[in-house]
Short mmCIF file of C-alpha atoms and ligand atoms in Angstrom, two decimals:
data_model
loop_
_atom_site.label_atom_id
_atom_site.label_comp_id
_atom_site.label_asym_id
_atom_site.label_seq_id
_atom_site.Cartn_x
_atom_site.Cartn_y
_atom_site.Cartn_z
CA MET A 1217 -42.85 -18.47 -6.50
CA PRO A 1218 -39.26 -18.94 -7.72
CA SER A 1219 -36.67 -19.75 -5.07
CA GLU A 1220 -35.30 -17.08 -2.75
CA ILE A 1221 -32.14 -15.27 -3.87
CA PRO A 1222 -29.98 -14.66 -0.77
CA PHE A 1223 -28.05 -11.41 -0.34
CA ILE A 1224 -24.83 -13.25 0.47
CA LYS A 1225 -23.81 -16.76 -0.50
CA PRO A 1226 -20.29 -17.51 0.71
CA SER A 1227 -18.22 -20.12 -1.11
CA PHE A 1228 -15.94 -22.07 1.16
CA PRO A 1229 -13.15 -24.63 0.69
CA SER A 1230 -14.39 -28.24 0.52
CA SER A 1231 -14.66 -30.20 3.73
CA ALA A 1232 -12.12 -32.68 2.28
CA ASP A 1233 -9.56 -29.89 1.83
CA LEU A 1234 -10.27 -28.59 5.33
CA ALA A 1235 -9.87 -32.10 6.75
CA ASN A 1236 -6.37 -32.18 5.20
CA ASP A 1237 -5.55 -28.83 6.76
CA ILE A 1238 -6.75 -29.91 10.19
CA ASP A 1239 -4.68 -33.06 9.85
CA GLU A 1240 -1.54 -31.01 9.11
CA ILE A 1241 -2.24 -28.62 11.96
CA VAL A 1242 -2.76 -31.47 14.42
CA GLN A 1243 0.45 -33.15 13.15
CA SER A 1244 2.39 -29.95 13.77
CA ASN A 1245 0.57 -29.52 17.10
CA TRP A 1246 0.66 -25.73 16.63
CA TYR A 1247 -2.72 -23.96 16.76
CA THR A 1248 -2.09 -20.24 17.07
CA ASN A 1249 0.60 -17.61 17.93
CA PHE A 1250 2.21 -17.00 14.53
CA GLY A 1251 2.42 -20.66 13.47
CA PRO A 1252 3.40 -22.07 10.06
CA LYS A 1253 -0.03 -21.56 8.40
CA GLU A 1254 -0.21 -17.97 9.63
CA LYS A 1255 3.30 -17.22 8.32
CA GLN A 1256 2.46 -18.74 4.95
CA PHE A 1257 -0.83 -16.81 4.77
CA VAL A 1258 0.94 -13.52 5.56
CA GLY A 1259 3.55 -14.19 2.87
CA SER A 1260 0.89 -15.02 0.29
CA LEU A 1261 -1.09 -11.88 1.10
CA GLU A 1262 2.05 -9.74 0.79
CA ASN A 1263 2.78 -11.25 -2.63
CA TYR A 1264 -0.78 -10.84 -3.81
CA LEU A 1265 -1.16 -7.20 -2.74
CA GLY A 1266 2.37 -6.14 -3.68
CA LYS A 1267 2.62 -7.77 -7.08
CA GLU A 1268 2.04 -4.68 -9.23
CA LEU A 1269 3.57 -2.15 -6.83
CA SER A 1270 7.04 -0.64 -6.88
CA LYS A 1271 7.04 -0.68 -3.07
CA GLN A 1272 6.92 -3.60 -0.66
CA VAL A 1273 3.79 -3.99 1.49
CA SER A 1274 3.81 -5.81 4.82
CA VAL A 1275 0.84 -7.58 6.35
CA ALA A 1276 -0.32 -8.49 9.84
CA VAL A 1277 -3.31 -10.82 10.10
CA LEU A 1278 -5.70 -10.53 13.03
CA ALA A 1279 -8.86 -12.06 14.48
CA SER A 1280 -11.20 -9.61 12.69
CA GLY A 1281 -11.38 -6.42 10.68
CA THR A 1282 -12.53 -4.61 13.82
CA ALA A 1283 -9.45 -5.88 15.69
CA ALA A 1284 -7.31 -4.53 12.83
CA LEU A 1285 -9.00 -1.11 13.14
CA ILE A 1286 -8.46 -1.07 16.90
CA ALA A 1287 -4.80 -2.14 16.45
CA ALA A 1288 -4.21 0.52 13.76
CA THR A 1289 -5.65 3.28 15.92
CA SER A 1290 -3.78 2.14 19.03
CA CYS A 1291 -0.39 1.68 17.32
CA ILE A 1292 -0.51 4.84 15.18
CA LEU A 1293 -2.23 7.28 17.54
CA GLY A 1294 -1.73 5.76 20.97
CA ARG A 1295 -4.48 5.80 23.56
CA GLY A 1296 -6.51 9.00 23.64
CA ASP A 1297 -7.79 10.86 26.69
CA CYS A 1298 -11.37 11.05 25.33
CA ASP A 1299 -10.90 14.75 24.54
CA ARG A 1300 -10.02 14.49 20.85
CA LEU A 1301 -11.81 13.30 17.74
CA LEU A 1302 -11.19 11.25 14.63
CA LEU A 1303 -12.72 12.43 11.35
CA MET A 1304 -14.72 9.62 9.73
CA PRO A 1305 -17.70 9.26 7.41
CA SER A 1306 -21.12 8.60 8.87
CA PHE A 1307 -21.80 6.58 5.70
CA SER A 1308 -19.84 3.54 6.91
CA PHE A 1309 -19.95 0.52 9.17
CA ILE A 1310 -20.35 0.91 12.92
CA ALA A 1311 -17.04 -0.84 13.71
CA VAL A 1312 -15.21 2.36 12.66
CA PRO A 1313 -16.46 4.70 15.41
CA GLN A 1314 -16.40 1.78 17.85
CA ALA A 1315 -12.67 1.28 17.16
CA ALA A 1316 -12.13 4.99 17.86
CA ILE A 1317 -14.05 4.90 21.13
CA TRP A 1318 -12.27 1.76 22.39
CA ASN A 1319 -9.05 3.75 21.93
CA GLY A 1320 -10.28 6.87 23.75
CA TYR A 1321 -11.27 9.03 20.75
CA TRP A 1322 -14.72 10.25 19.76
CA PRO A 1323 -16.02 10.23 16.19
CA TRP A 1324 -16.49 13.41 14.18
CA PHE A 1325 -18.84 12.37 11.41
CA ILE A 1326 -18.20 14.10 8.11
CA ASP A 1327 -20.31 14.02 4.96
CA ILE A 1328 -19.80 12.14 1.70
CA ASP A 1329 -19.74 13.27 -1.91
CA SER A 1330 -22.86 12.68 -3.99
CA ASP A 1331 -20.76 11.66 -7.03
CA HIS A 1332 -18.96 8.70 -5.49
CA TRP A 1333 -20.39 8.26 -1.94
CA GLN A 1334 -16.86 8.43 -0.52
CA PRO A 1335 -15.92 10.83 2.32
CA CYS A 1336 -16.08 14.46 1.22
CA LEU A 1337 -12.79 16.38 1.17
CA SER A 1338 -14.38 19.79 1.67
CA SER A 1339 -16.40 18.50 4.64
CA ALA A 1340 -13.09 17.37 6.24
CA ARG A 1341 -11.38 20.62 5.38
CA MET A 1342 -14.17 22.65 6.99
CA ALA A 1343 -13.90 20.59 10.17
CA LEU A 1344 -10.14 21.11 10.28
CA GLU A 1345 -10.36 24.83 9.61
CA SER A 1346 -12.81 25.26 12.49
CA SER A 1347 -11.22 22.94 15.10
CA ARG A 1348 -7.81 21.55 14.06
CA ASP A 1349 -6.66 21.14 17.67
CA ARG A 1350 -9.60 18.84 18.49
CA VAL A 1351 -8.73 16.41 15.68
CA ALA A 1352 -6.23 13.56 16.26
CA GLY A 1353 -6.48 11.76 12.92
CA ILE A 1354 -8.55 10.61 9.96
CA LEU A 1355 -10.31 7.23 9.70
CA LEU A 1356 -11.00 7.27 5.98
CA ALA A 1357 -13.09 4.60 4.27
CA ASN A 1358 -12.91 3.01 0.87
CA THR A 1359 -16.70 3.06 0.84
CA LEU A 1360 -18.27 -0.36 0.21
CA GLY A 1361 -14.81 -1.70 -0.58
CA VAL A 1362 -14.48 0.55 -3.64
CA GLY A 1363 -11.17 2.37 -4.16
CA ASN A 1364 -11.56 6.08 -3.42
CA PRO A 1365 -10.97 8.02 -6.70
CA GLU A 1366 -9.54 10.90 -4.61
CA ILE A 1367 -7.13 8.83 -2.50
CA GLY A 1368 -4.10 10.96 -3.49
CA ARG A 1369 -5.88 14.15 -2.44
CA TRP A 1370 -6.68 12.60 0.96
CA GLU A 1371 -3.02 11.72 1.45
CA ASP A 1372 -2.14 15.34 0.58
CA LEU A 1373 -4.73 16.67 3.03
CA ALA A 1374 -3.42 14.43 5.83
CA LYS A 1375 0.13 15.58 5.13
CA GLU A 1376 -0.87 19.25 4.98
CA TRP A 1377 -2.57 19.03 8.41
CA GLU A 1378 -0.01 16.58 9.82
CA LEU A 1379 -2.61 13.93 10.61
CA PRO A 1380 -2.38 10.14 10.50
CA LEU A 1381 -4.53 8.55 7.78
CA ILE A 1382 -5.97 5.11 8.58
CA ILE A 1383 -8.01 3.62 5.75
CA ASP A 1384 -10.86 1.15 6.27
CA SER A 1385 -10.89 -1.01 3.13
CA ALA A 1386 -12.77 -3.79 4.95
CA ALA A 1387 -14.89 -5.18 2.10
CA GLY A 1388 -12.33 -4.33 -0.57
CA PHE A 1389 -9.70 -7.06 -0.58
CA GLY A 1390 -8.89 -7.50 -4.30
CA SER A 1391 -10.36 -4.10 -5.30
CA ARG A 1392 -8.26 -1.64 -7.23
CA TYR A 1393 -7.69 2.10 -7.20
CA GLN A 1394 -8.15 3.94 -10.46
CA ASP A 1395 -4.40 3.67 -11.19
CA GLY A 1396 -4.86 -0.12 -11.26
CA SER A 1397 -3.03 -0.87 -7.98
CA HIS A 1398 -4.63 -3.08 -5.35
CA LEU A 1399 -6.08 -1.46 -2.25
CA GLY A 1400 -3.64 -1.88 0.63
CA SER A 1401 -0.67 0.42 0.09
CA ARG A 1402 -2.09 3.90 0.79
CA GLY A 1403 -2.24 6.16 3.84
CA ASP A 1404 -0.47 5.04 7.01
CA CYS A 1405 -2.17 1.68 6.65
CA GLU A 1406 -5.26 0.00 5.25
CA ILE A 1407 -7.31 -2.62 7.02
CA PHE A 1408 -9.35 -5.49 5.56
CA SER A 1409 -12.01 -7.80 6.93
CA PHE A 1410 -12.16 -11.51 6.07
CA HIS A 1411 -15.60 -11.92 7.60
CA ALA A 1412 -17.72 -14.59 5.89
CA THR A 1413 -19.91 -11.89 4.32
CA LYS A 1414 -17.03 -10.21 2.43
CA PRO A 1415 -15.88 -11.18 -1.09
CA PHE A 1416 -12.71 -12.62 0.49
CA GLY A 1417 -14.19 -14.43 3.47
CA ILE A 1418 -12.66 -17.00 5.80
CA GLY A 1419 -15.23 -16.91 8.63
CA GLU A 1420 -13.71 -14.41 11.04
CA GLY A 1421 -10.42 -12.63 10.35
CA GLY A 1422 -8.81 -9.42 9.23
CA ALA A 1423 -5.57 -7.84 8.09
CA LEU A 1424 -3.63 -4.63 8.52
CA VAL A 1425 -1.47 -3.70 5.53
CA SER A 1426 1.18 -1.02 5.31
CA THR A 1427 4.39 -0.04 3.53
CA ASN A 1428 5.78 0.66 7.02
CA ARG A 1429 7.38 -2.58 8.27
CA GLN A 1430 7.88 -1.18 11.77
CA LEU A 1431 4.17 -0.54 12.13
CA ILE A 1432 3.45 -4.17 11.22
CA ASP A 1433 5.92 -5.38 13.86
CA GLN A 1434 4.22 -3.15 16.40
CA VAL A 1435 0.78 -4.47 15.41
CA ASN A 1436 2.01 -8.06 15.82
CA GLN A 1437 3.07 -7.17 19.36
CA PHE A 1438 -0.23 -5.37 20.00
CA GLN A 1439 -2.27 -8.44 19.05
CA ASN A 1440 -0.18 -10.60 21.40
CA PHE A 1441 -0.62 -8.62 24.65
CA GLY A 1442 2.05 -6.10 23.66
CA PHE A 1443 4.78 -8.74 24.12
CA ASP A 1444 8.11 -8.46 22.33
CA ASN A 1445 10.19 -11.54 21.43
CA SER A 1446 11.26 -11.91 25.09
CA ARG A 1447 7.63 -11.83 26.26
CA VAL A 1448 8.11 -8.41 27.78
CA SER A 1449 5.46 -5.76 27.17
CA HIS A 1450 6.39 -2.25 26.00
CA GLN A 1451 2.94 -1.13 24.86
CA LEU A 1452 -0.77 -1.61 25.45
CA GLY A 1453 -1.96 -4.81 23.81
CA MET A 1454 -4.69 -7.40 23.69
CA ASN A 1455 -5.28 -10.85 22.25
CA SER A 1456 -6.53 -10.62 18.68
CA LYS A 1457 -4.49 -13.24 16.82
CA LEU A 1458 -5.67 -15.36 13.91
CA SER A 1459 -5.77 -19.12 14.57
CA GLU A 1460 -3.90 -21.63 12.39
CA LEU A 1461 -7.13 -23.12 11.11
CA SER A 1462 -8.38 -19.70 9.99
CA ALA A 1463 -5.04 -19.03 8.28
CA ALA A 1464 -5.33 -22.38 6.46
CA ILE A 1465 -8.80 -21.43 5.24
CA GLY A 1466 -7.36 -18.08 4.12
CA LEU A 1467 -4.68 -19.82 2.04
CA ARG A 1468 -7.32 -21.95 0.31
CA GLN A 1469 -9.54 -18.93 -0.33
CA LEU A 1470 -6.70 -16.84 -1.73
CA SER A 1471 -5.68 -19.42 -4.31
CA GLY A 1472 -9.01 -19.22 -6.15
CA LEU A 1473 -9.71 -15.57 -5.45
CA ASP A 1474 -9.02 -13.99 -8.83
CA GLY A 1475 -11.36 -16.40 -10.60
CA ARG A 1476 -14.15 -15.72 -8.11
CA LEU A 1477 -13.64 -11.96 -8.30
CA ALA A 1478 -13.86 -12.14 -12.09
CA THR A 1479 -17.29 -13.80 -11.90
CA ARG A 1480 -18.41 -11.20 -9.33
CA ARG A 1481 -17.35 -8.41 -11.71
CA GLN A 1482 -19.30 -10.07 -14.52
CA ALA A 1483 -22.35 -10.10 -12.26
CA TYR A 1484 -21.90 -6.40 -11.57
CA ASP A 1485 -21.49 -5.60 -15.29
CA THR A 1486 -24.64 -7.59 -16.05
CA TYR A 1487 -26.60 -5.57 -13.46
CA ARG A 1488 -25.32 -2.30 -14.89
CA ALA A 1489 -26.16 -3.24 -18.48
CA ALA A 1490 -29.62 -4.49 -17.48
CA LEU A 1491 -30.39 -1.33 -15.50
CA ILE A 1492 -28.78 1.21 -17.79
CA ASP A 1493 -31.98 3.15 -18.49
CA ALA A 1494 -33.93 2.19 -15.36
CA GLY A 1495 -33.18 5.46 -13.55
CA VAL A 1496 -30.66 4.15 -11.03
CA THR A 1497 -27.03 5.26 -10.56
CA PHE A 1498 -24.09 3.12 -9.50
CA GLN A 1499 -20.98 4.07 -7.51
CA GLN A 1500 -17.98 5.54 -9.32
CA ASN A 1501 -15.07 3.07 -9.69
CA ALA A 1502 -17.22 0.16 -8.42
CA GLU A 1503 -16.38 -1.66 -11.66
CA ASN A 1504 -12.79 -2.06 -10.33
CA SER A 1505 -13.86 -3.46 -6.97
CA SER A 1506 -14.28 -6.94 -5.58
CA GLN A 1507 -18.07 -6.37 -5.63
CA PHE A 1508 -19.15 -6.75 -2.03
CA CYS A 1509 -22.63 -6.10 -3.45
CA ALA A 1510 -24.19 -4.02 -6.25
CA SER A 1511 -25.38 -0.82 -4.61
CA CYS A 1512 -27.37 1.70 -6.60
CA CYS A 1513 -29.36 4.85 -5.91
CA THR A 1514 -32.90 5.34 -7.13
CA GLU A 1515 -34.19 8.79 -8.12
CA SER A 1516 -36.32 9.30 -5.00
CA PRO A 1517 -36.79 7.81 -1.51
CA GLU A 1518 -40.32 6.72 -2.49
CA THR A 1519 -38.93 4.75 -5.43
CA ARG A 1520 -36.34 3.11 -3.20
CA ASP A 1521 -38.97 2.04 -0.68
CA ARG A 1522 -41.07 0.60 -3.50
CA VAL A 1523 -38.08 -1.24 -5.00
CA VAL A 1524 -37.19 -2.71 -1.59
CA GLN A 1525 -40.78 -3.85 -1.06
CA ILE A 1526 -41.11 -5.48 -4.46
CA LEU A 1527 -37.73 -7.20 -4.10
CA ALA A 1528 -38.82 -8.70 -0.77
CA ALA A 1529 -42.18 -9.78 -2.21
CA GLN A 1530 -40.41 -11.47 -5.13
CA GLY A 1531 -38.04 -13.43 -2.89
CA VAL A 1532 -34.93 -11.34 -3.47
CA GLN A 1533 -32.92 -10.43 -0.37
CA ALA A 1534 -31.60 -6.88 -0.68
CA ARG A 1535 -30.02 -4.51 1.84
CA GLN A 1536 -29.51 -0.78 2.20
CA TYR A 1537 -25.83 -0.11 2.88
CA TYR A 1538 -25.32 2.01 5.04
CA ASN A 1539 -28.81 2.92 6.11
CA PRO A 1540 -29.28 4.12 8.80
CA PRO A 1541 -26.10 6.18 8.66
CA LEU A 1542 -23.97 5.99 11.81
CA HIS A 1543 -25.06 9.32 13.27
CA LEU A 1544 -28.68 8.13 13.32
CA HIS A 1545 -27.99 4.99 15.37
CA PRO A 1546 -29.46 5.75 18.82
CA TYR A 1547 -26.08 5.30 20.52
CA PHE A 1548 -24.69 8.26 18.56
CA SER A 1549 -27.81 10.32 17.84
CA LYS A 1550 -28.28 10.85 21.59
CA GLY A 1551 -24.98 12.73 21.52
CA ILE A 1552 -22.60 10.36 23.29
CA GLY A 1553 -19.42 11.90 24.76
CA PHE A 1554 -17.84 14.60 22.61
CA CYS A 1555 -19.13 13.03 19.39
CA LYS A 1556 -19.45 15.72 16.69
CA MET A 1557 -21.38 15.89 13.44
CA SER A 1558 -20.81 18.02 10.37
CA ASP A 1559 -23.63 18.82 7.96
CA LEU A 1560 -24.59 15.31 6.83
CA SER A 1561 -27.25 16.12 4.24
CA VAL A 1562 -25.62 14.22 1.36
CA THR A 1563 -25.21 11.17 3.61
CA GLU A 1564 -28.88 11.30 4.56
CA ASP A 1565 -29.94 11.80 0.95
CA ILE A 1566 -27.91 8.84 -0.36
CA CYS A 1567 -29.13 6.67 2.55
CA SER A 1568 -32.73 7.46 1.62
CA ARG A 1569 -32.23 6.29 -1.97
CA ILE A 1570 -29.77 3.41 -1.78
CA VAL A 1571 -30.52 -0.23 -2.40
CA SER A 1572 -27.86 -2.96 -2.33
CA LEU A 1573 -28.41 -5.94 -4.62
CA PRO A 1574 -26.98 -9.43 -4.13
CA ILE A 1575 -23.75 -10.55 -5.76
CA HIS A 1576 -22.41 -14.08 -5.25
CA ASP A 1577 -19.40 -15.92 -6.60
CA TYR A 1578 -20.69 -17.78 -9.70
CA MET A 1579 -24.11 -16.07 -9.60
CA GLU A 1580 -26.43 -17.39 -12.31
CA LYS A 1581 -27.04 -14.88 -15.11
CA ARG A 1582 -30.76 -15.58 -15.04
CA ASP A 1583 -30.85 -14.74 -11.31
CA ILE A 1584 -29.15 -11.41 -11.99
CA HIS A 1585 -31.67 -10.66 -14.74
CA ARG A 1586 -34.49 -11.67 -12.43
CA VAL A 1587 -33.29 -9.21 -9.75
CA ALA A 1588 -32.73 -6.44 -12.32
CA GLU A 1589 -36.22 -6.96 -13.75
CA VAL A 1590 -37.77 -6.56 -10.28
CA VAL A 1591 -35.76 -3.36 -9.69
CA ARG A 1592 -36.95 -2.04 -13.03
CA GLN A 1593 -40.60 -2.78 -12.12
CA GLY A 1594 -40.16 -0.94 -8.81
CA CYS A 1595 -38.65 2.07 -10.57
CA GLN A 1596 -41.44 2.22 -13.15
CA SER A 1597 -44.55 1.44 -11.15
CA GLY A 1598 -44.79 4.87 -9.56
CA SER A 1599 -44.12 7.00 -12.62
C1 PLP Q 1218 -17.08 -5.65 7.70
C2 PLP Q 1218 -16.59 -4.30 8.01
C3 PLP Q 1218 -15.87 -4.03 9.19
C4 PLP Q 1218 -15.70 -5.04 10.30
O1 PLP Q 1218 -14.98 -6.17 9.98
P1 PLP Q 1218 -15.14 -7.48 10.91
O2 PLP Q 1218 -14.15 -8.44 10.30
O3 PLP Q 1218 -16.54 -7.95 10.78
O4 PLP Q 1218 -14.76 -7.10 12.29
C5 PLP Q 1218 -15.37 -2.77 9.36
N1 PLP Q 1218 -15.57 -1.78 8.47
C6 PLP Q 1218 -16.28 -1.99 7.35
C7 PLP Q 1218 -16.48 -0.87 6.38
C8 PLP Q 1218 -16.83 -3.25 7.07
O5 PLP Q 1218 -17.54 -3.44 5.96
#
């Protein structure tokens, strides 16, 4: 059997480069708490994300994407009394409702749109029309790191109902909205994850990005116990800072990012071309993303199960993002707290048909064709 194709294959800076970084950090004798590497990393991220924008974006880096979500919710909404809810998709990663609950808010799971698998505007509107006073804010997602084609309409909805809009763009560092701008500048803020599994991975890390400088200052206090410059606390905080070594890795990863993203996009285009008449559909605007993975929907749940089985038998690691959807995880399905659920039939339908194919930096073309051929076999063998 040919060798196994892993779902994720991170590329990391060389150990020689990292040895240089460690040397510099030890020379400076500064390991965390907004040191020189962290400052440089923040500046580089601001330049990268802001380069084609007319407005300035500001960045705070944190210990993880989850920490960034918790900080965003805490700094924008304040601590809740566990009696109000945040609208969020069930078709997302479990860190999103967890960030809400850690801040004293319960999730209200809304549905997604079958066209683009992003949160559904009319599902949100229905929730608001029935129970506006129960809702404290919106935790939107750029699903699978892909820029939401309706982002402007979400900003309008949030404004109309006077609700904060926090956007989880975790897997989408380097992705673009349909107007060509990088993810990062929309809503009240956007958060990213730099987990090793993401296209921009440093191990563990995350960022919160906003056009609101004051919010970023507040987040930097939040992640350092709520301390201001005189080490006096004016707000709830915690420790969720990024270490100097992680920031150094981030700087190395950022310098080669565009080249790696280009090869990931080529991999995605190759999948799409190879599967054009195989009976699978891809996500709208995914071609402009950093390609966390290549997710596609088969025509039926039976076909998906067959495709998944054949992939495994042929040594190809695939996943099903995000199956099970959040509302079917036992913690939520048992009806925890005041957790609410809209009609989630599109979410359940997409989850029953989705399969996520591997994309690596510098993935071999013949490996992509091998995966696509197996998917094609799975799609055909039942018909
Ligand atoms: C990865 C991910 C997170 C969590 O980020 P961590 O850095 O692992 O804490 C949150 N939301 C989404 C959508 C993700 O994909």
